[in-house]
mmCIF file of C-alpha atoms in Angstrom:
data_model
loop_
_atom_site.group_PDB
_atom_site.id
_atom_site.type_symbol
_atom_site.label_atom_id
_atom_site.label_comp_id
_atom_site.label_asym_id
_atom_site.label_seq_id
_atom_site.Cartn_x
_atom_site.Cartn_y
_atom_site.Cartn_z
ATOM 1 C CA MET V 706 99.508 49.860 -12.527
ATOM 2 C CA ASP V 707 99.945 47.023 -14.958
ATOM 3 C CA TYR V 708 102.546 48.541 -17.260
ATOM 4 C CA ASN V 709 104.736 49.418 -14.265
ATOM 5 C CA LEU V 710 105.136 45.731 -13.486
ATOM 6 C CA GLY V 711 107.463 45.153 -16.445
ATOM 7 C CA ASP V 712 107.468 41.521 -17.581
ATOM 8 C CA ARG V 713 105.336 40.399 -14.610
ATOM 9 C CA LYS V 714 102.021 41.529 -16.134
ATOM 10 C CA ASN V 715 98.912 40.157 -14.437
ATOM 11 C CA CYS V 716 95.848 42.273 -15.119
ATOM 12 C CA LEU V 717 94.708 45.855 -15.536
ATOM 13 C CA ILE V 718 93.447 47.762 -12.520
ATOM 14 C CA GLY V 719 90.708 50.387 -12.613
ATOM 15 C CA ASN V 720 89.819 52.071 -15.896
ATOM 16 C CA TRP V 721 91.577 49.887 -18.451
ATOM 17 C CA ASN V 722 90.813 52.242 -21.398
ATOM 18 C CA GLU V 723 92.601 55.080 -19.639
ATOM 19 C CA GLU V 724 95.513 52.833 -18.682
ATOM 20 C CA HIS V 725 95.947 51.667 -22.277
ATOM 21 C CA SER V 726 96.050 55.232 -23.597
ATOM 22 C CA LEU V 727 98.414 56.317 -20.826
ATOM 23 C CA HIS V 728 100.612 53.327 -21.525
ATOM 24 C CA SER V 729 100.878 54.209 -25.218
ATOM 25 C CA TYR V 730 101.683 57.823 -24.294
ATOM 26 C CA ALA V 731 104.273 57.377 -21.539
ATOM 27 C CA GLY V 732 105.572 53.855 -22.031
ATOM 28 C CA HIS V 733 107.024 51.822 -19.167
ATOM 29 C CA TYR V 734 108.931 54.725 -17.603
ATOM 30 C CA ARG V 735 106.102 56.665 -16.022
ATOM 31 C CA THR V 736 106.990 57.622 -12.440
ATOM 32 C CA ALA V 737 104.737 56.819 -9.526
ATOM 33 C CA PRO V 738 102.864 59.837 -8.091
ATOM 34 C CA THR V 739 104.224 61.309 -4.874
ATOM 35 C CA ALA V 740 102.530 63.192 -2.054
ATOM 36 C CA GLY V 741 103.996 66.610 -2.967
ATOM 37 C CA MET V 742 103.522 66.234 -6.709
ATOM 38 C CA THR V 743 102.089 69.322 -8.446
ATOM 39 C CA HIS V 744 101.715 67.890 -11.950
ATOM 40 C CA VAL V 745 102.257 64.612 -13.788
ATOM 41 C CA ARG V 746 105.846 63.988 -14.845
ATOM 42 C CA CYS V 747 106.823 61.654 -17.675
ATOM 43 C CA ILE V 748 110.480 60.657 -17.772
ATOM 44 C CA GLU V 749 110.313 59.231 -21.295
ATOM 45 C CA HIS V 750 107.835 59.963 -24.073
ATOM 46 C CA SER V 751 106.803 57.848 -26.983
ATOM 47 C CA VAL V 752 108.977 57.949 -30.093
ATOM 48 C CA ARG V 753 105.878 58.806 -32.095
ATOM 49 C CA TYR V 754 105.979 62.376 -30.768
ATOM 50 C CA ASP V 755 107.875 64.954 -32.775
ATOM 51 C CA SER V 756 110.894 66.586 -31.142
ATOM 52 C CA SER V 757 109.332 70.053 -31.537
ATOM 53 C CA GLU V 758 106.406 69.001 -29.336
ATOM 54 C CA LEU V 759 108.602 67.932 -26.410
ATOM 55 C CA MET V 760 109.674 70.271 -23.623
ATOM 56 C CA SER V 761 112.656 70.193 -21.279
ATOM 57 C CA SER V 762 113.497 72.112 -18.109
ATOM 58 C CA HIS V 763 116.491 72.682 -15.852
ATOM 59 C CA ASN V 764 117.275 74.017 -12.389
ATOM 60 C CA LYS V 765 116.834 77.672 -13.391
ATOM 61 C CA ASP V 766 113.136 77.051 -14.062
ATOM 62 C CA PHE V 767 112.518 75.584 -10.628
ATOM 63 C CA SER V 768 110.672 77.618 -7.993
ATOM 64 C CA ASN V 769 110.648 76.412 -4.428
ATOM 65 C CA PRO V 770 107.000 76.187 -3.306
ATOM 66 C CA LYS V 771 108.063 76.797 0.316
ATOM 67 C CA ASP V 772 109.775 80.105 -0.499
ATOM 68 C CA PRO V 773 107.604 82.895 0.991
ATOM 69 C CA LEU V 774 109.286 85.576 -1.154
ATOM 70 C CA ASN V 775 108.591 83.819 -4.430
ATOM 71 C CA PRO V 776 105.161 82.166 -4.270
ATOM 72 C CA LEU V 777 104.010 80.051 -7.171
ATOM 73 C CA VAL V 778 101.053 81.087 -9.295
ATOM 74 C CA TYR V 779 99.083 77.950 -8.483
ATOM 75 C CA LYS V 780 99.096 78.698 -4.746
ATOM 76 C CA PRO V 781 95.451 78.359 -3.672
ATOM 77 C CA GLN V 782 93.739 81.543 -2.590
ATOM 78 C CA SER V 783 92.392 79.763 0.470
ATOM 79 C CA CYS V 784 95.914 79.875 1.926
ATOM 80 C CA ILE V 785 96.124 83.669 1.551
ATOM 81 C CA GLY V 786 94.422 85.843 4.128
ATOM 82 C CA ALA V 787 92.307 88.918 3.478
ATOM 83 C CA ARG V 788 95.065 91.295 4.611
ATOM 84 C CA GLU V 789 97.647 89.732 2.294
ATOM 85 C CA ARG V 790 95.237 89.873 -0.638
ATOM 86 C CA LEU V 791 94.622 93.578 0.063
ATOM 87 C CA ILE V 792 98.373 94.278 0.177
ATOM 88 C CA ASN V 793 98.920 92.393 -3.081
ATOM 89 C CA ALA V 794 96.150 94.364 -4.768
ATOM 90 C CA LYS V 795 97.696 97.682 -3.657
ATOM 91 C CA LEU V 796 101.141 96.620 -4.829
ATOM 92 C CA ALA V 797 99.746 95.580 -8.199
ATOM 93 C CA GLY V 798 98.198 99.024 -8.601
ATOM 94 C CA VAL V 799 101.377 100.895 -7.663
ATOM 95 C CA GLN V 800 103.824 98.803 -9.678
ATOM 96 C CA PRO V 801 103.075 100.250 -13.185
ATOM 97 C CA ASP V 802 103.851 103.789 -11.926
ATOM 98 C CA LEU V 803 107.252 102.982 -10.420
ATOM 99 C CA HIS V 804 109.297 103.160 -13.633
ATOM 100 C CA LYS V 805 107.124 105.554 -15.613
ATOM 101 C CA ASP V 806 109.303 108.676 -15.227
ATOM 102 C CA GLU V 807 112.659 106.963 -15.641
ATOM 103 C CA ASP V 808 114.510 107.527 -18.889
ATOM 104 C CA ARG V 809 115.615 104.626 -20.994
ATOM 105 C CA PRO V 810 119.350 103.909 -20.873
ATOM 106 C CA GLN V 811 121.237 105.598 -23.683
ATOM 107 C CA ARG V 812 123.278 103.351 -25.943
ATOM 108 C CA ASP V 813 126.522 104.419 -27.506
ATOM 109 C CA TRP V 814 126.777 103.437 -31.151
ATOM 110 C CA ALA V 815 129.352 103.704 -33.872
ATOM 111 C CA THR V 816 129.573 102.593 -37.497
ATOM 112 C CA THR V 817 132.553 100.693 -38.833
ATOM 113 C CA HIS V 818 133.525 98.842 -41.975
ATOM 114 C CA LYS V 819 134.994 95.411 -42.362
ATOM 115 C CA VAL V 820 137.812 96.623 -44.589
ATOM 116 C CA SER V 821 138.965 99.007 -41.867
ATOM 117 C CA TYR V 822 140.240 95.979 -39.946
ATOM 118 C CA GLN V 823 141.985 94.296 -42.868
ATOM 119 C CA THR V 824 145.565 94.649 -44.037
ATOM 120 C CA PRO V 825 145.934 96.305 -47.461
ATOM 121 C CA VAL V 826 146.613 93.899 -50.295
ATOM 122 C CA ASP V 827 150.216 94.449 -51.370
ATOM 123 C CA ASP V 828 150.756 92.440 -54.522
ATOM 124 C CA GLU V 829 154.022 91.957 -56.352
ATOM 125 C CA GLU V 830 153.107 94.529 -59.006
ATOM 126 C CA PHE V 831 152.831 97.295 -56.397
ATOM 127 C CA ARG V 832 156.108 96.641 -54.578
ATOM 128 C CA THR V 833 158.195 98.238 -57.325
ATOM 129 C CA THR V 834 156.270 101.521 -57.041
ATOM 130 C CA LYS V 835 156.920 102.150 -53.345
ATOM 131 C CA GLY V 836 158.757 105.429 -52.865
ATOM 132 C CA GLY V 837 158.115 106.504 -56.435
ATOM 133 C CA ARG V 838 156.598 109.874 -57.241
ATOM 134 C CA ARG V 839 153.278 108.940 -58.738
ATOM 135 C CA MET V 840 150.821 111.405 -57.149
ATOM 136 C CA ARG V 841 150.617 114.137 -59.797
ATOM 137 C CA THR V 842 146.845 114.317 -60.222
ATOM 138 C CA GLN V 843 144.059 114.928 -57.689
ATOM 139 C CA ASP V 844 141.375 112.806 -59.289
ATOM 140 C CA ASN V 845 141.320 110.474 -56.249
ATOM 141 C CA VAL V 846 141.145 107.421 -58.483
ATOM 142 C CA PRO V 847 143.496 104.511 -57.651
ATOM 143 C CA ARG V 848 145.455 103.750 -60.831
ATOM 144 C CA ASP V 849 147.160 100.448 -61.385
ATOM 145 C CA PHE V 850 150.639 101.936 -61.007
ATOM 146 C CA ARG V 851 149.995 103.779 -57.715
ATOM 147 C CA ASP V 852 150.957 102.551 -54.272
ATOM 148 C CA ARG V 853 147.829 101.362 -52.497
ATOM 149 C CA THR V 854 149.469 101.373 -49.083
ATOM 150 C CA PHE V 855 150.471 105.021 -49.503
ATOM 151 C CA LEU V 856 146.938 106.003 -50.530
ATOM 152 C CA LEU V 857 145.438 104.208 -47.570
ATOM 153 C CA GLU V 858 147.878 105.468 -44.929
ATOM 154 C CA HIS V 859 147.443 109.128 -45.939
ATOM 155 C CA ASN V 860 143.616 108.896 -46.120
ATOM 156 C CA ILE V 861 143.646 109.905 -49.773
ATOM 157 C CA LEU V 862 141.148 107.194 -50.639
ATOM 158 C CA SER V 863 138.637 105.259 -48.591
ATOM 159 C CA PRO V 864 139.695 101.699 -47.676
ATOM 160 C CA HIS V 865 137.323 99.811 -49.955
ATOM 161 C CA ILE V 866 138.279 101.864 -53.044
ATOM 162 C CA CYS V 867 141.965 101.646 -52.202
ATOM 163 C CA LEU V 868 141.911 97.869 -51.887
ATOM 164 C CA GLU V 869 139.690 97.025 -54.851
ATOM 165 C CA GLY V 870 140.030 99.942 -57.266
ATOM 166 C CA GLY V 871 142.829 98.486 -59.369
ATOM 167 C CA ASP V 872 140.879 95.535 -60.720
ATOM 168 C CA LYS V 873 141.402 95.288 -64.482
ATOM 169 C CA ALA V 874 138.854 92.511 -64.894
ATOM 170 C CA ALA V 875 135.946 94.829 -64.120
ATOM 171 C CA GLY V 876 134.704 96.428 -67.311
ATOM 172 C CA GLY V 877 133.001 99.763 -67.864
ATOM 173 C CA PRO V 878 134.015 103.358 -67.159
ATOM 174 C CA GLU V 879 135.974 104.288 -64.053
ATOM 175 C CA ALA V 880 133.034 106.096 -62.465
ATOM 176 C CA ASP V 881 130.797 103.045 -62.783
ATOM 177 C CA ARG V 882 133.423 100.842 -61.172
ATOM 178 C CA LEU V 883 133.802 103.186 -58.209
ATOM 179 C CA ALA V 884 130.030 103.417 -57.767
ATOM 180 C CA GLU V 885 129.840 99.632 -57.756
ATOM 181 C CA LEU V 886 132.492 99.470 -55.041
ATOM 182 C CA GLN V 887 130.682 102.008 -52.906
ATOM 183 C CA GLU V 888 127.441 100.069 -53.154
ATOM 184 C CA ARG V 889 129.239 96.900 -52.163
ATOM 185 C CA ASP V 890 130.637 98.491 -48.983
ATOM 186 C CA VAL V 891 127.731 98.022 -46.560
ATOM 187 C CA PRO V 892 128.265 99.775 -43.206
ATOM 188 C CA ILE V 893 127.649 97.896 -39.985
ATOM 189 C CA THR V 894 126.253 99.742 -36.981
ATOM 190 C CA ILE V 895 127.372 98.444 -33.585
ATOM 191 C CA TYR V 896 125.397 99.300 -30.449
ATOM 192 C CA SER V 897 126.978 99.199 -27.027
ATOM 193 C CA ALA V 898 125.813 99.946 -23.490
ATOM 194 C CA ASN V 899 129.392 100.810 -22.447
ATOM 195 C CA VAL V 900 129.764 104.468 -23.305
ATOM 196 C CA GLY V 901 133.364 105.445 -23.949
ATOM 197 C CA LYS V 902 134.621 101.892 -24.375
ATOM 198 C CA PHE V 903 136.183 100.458 -27.509
ATOM 199 C CA GLU V 904 133.944 100.547 -30.568
ATOM 200 C CA ALA V 905 134.727 97.245 -32.222
ATOM 201 C CA SER V 906 137.270 94.482 -32.392
ATOM 202 C CA ASN V 907 139.028 92.347 -34.927
ATOM 203 C CA TYR V 908 139.969 88.695 -35.149
ATOM 204 C CA SER V 909 143.607 89.071 -34.111
ATOM 205 C CA GLU V 910 142.967 91.161 -30.992
ATOM 206 C CA GLY V 911 139.785 89.486 -29.779
ATOM 207 C CA VAL V 912 136.772 91.226 -28.292
ATOM 208 C CA ASN V 913 138.900 93.630 -26.244
ATOM 209 C CA PRO V 914 141.740 95.203 -28.246
ATOM 210 C CA PHE V 915 143.627 96.609 -25.246
ATOM 211 C CA GLY V 916 143.104 93.692 -22.876
ATOM 212 C CA LYS V 917 141.159 95.803 -20.386
ATOM 213 C CA HIS V 918 138.220 94.698 -18.312
ATOM 214 C CA SER V 919 135.809 96.194 -15.808
ATOM 215 C CA GLY V 920 138.322 96.003 -12.962
ATOM 216 C CA PHE V 921 141.050 97.920 -14.814
ATOM 217 C CA SER V 922 141.704 101.558 -13.821
ATOM 218 C CA GLN V 923 138.247 102.200 -12.414
ATOM 219 C CA PRO V 924 137.141 103.844 -9.176
ATOM 220 C CA ILE V 925 136.348 101.490 -6.349
ATOM 221 C CA GLU V 926 132.633 102.311 -6.475
ATOM 222 C CA GLU V 927 132.497 101.067 -10.074
ATOM 223 C CA TYR V 928 134.268 97.821 -9.271
ATOM 224 C CA ILE V 929 132.584 94.746 -10.754
ATOM 225 C CA ARG V 930 135.041 91.887 -10.619
ATOM 226 C CA GLY V 931 138.584 91.357 -9.478
ATOM 227 C CA GLY V 932 141.598 90.593 -11.564
ATOM 228 C CA THR V 933 142.999 87.127 -12.134
ATOM 229 C CA TRP V 934 146.499 85.808 -12.631
ATOM 230 C CA LYS V 935 146.109 86.348 -16.389
ATOM 231 C CA ASP V 936 145.793 90.106 -15.828
ATOM 232 C CA LEU V 937 149.195 90.351 -14.109
#
């Protein structure tokens, strides 16, 4: 075609209206058709097309047309015999009933809070109260003179109240301040397909707190992958 000649343009061949429109669409980089070509391929599109309208593919999307176990959908029916069409029809009728009675896999879930993986704030004003006898009431309200670390370690208060309850800048009664803290503590539910594994992780320990993997202390029938030199 004319636009494949580059600078050596002579004349248009065939339907010149179609060649002009195809030239404006594909530019000078349109590939020549081959014998085994299934559809038109354009290496480079016009810059007038928006990026959302363009499509790209990679090796995972490729299906070998010569693979008998994975035939393509555009395989002509004339190449399929009557016996193979009958077998395909029977398989299509049986396939929906194969997984009907199987139960869905159960997922293990647990709820955690962000503050549960944070170190308690130990300011200078609280360091002088460590070891002091301050717990005389049972109101479960963190006063400014109480040791926050002691309250948190002995599960006297929940983590978010223990870390933020001593804020003097927040106005209003004590009950309103605690209710505001409870509303601010939004729980996060984590779903996992590994029942019995660790529930969550933090930034310092990574995704696996104990450094275990699927090949650690498991029976041989549950083996998935082998260990590496980092596991030694």
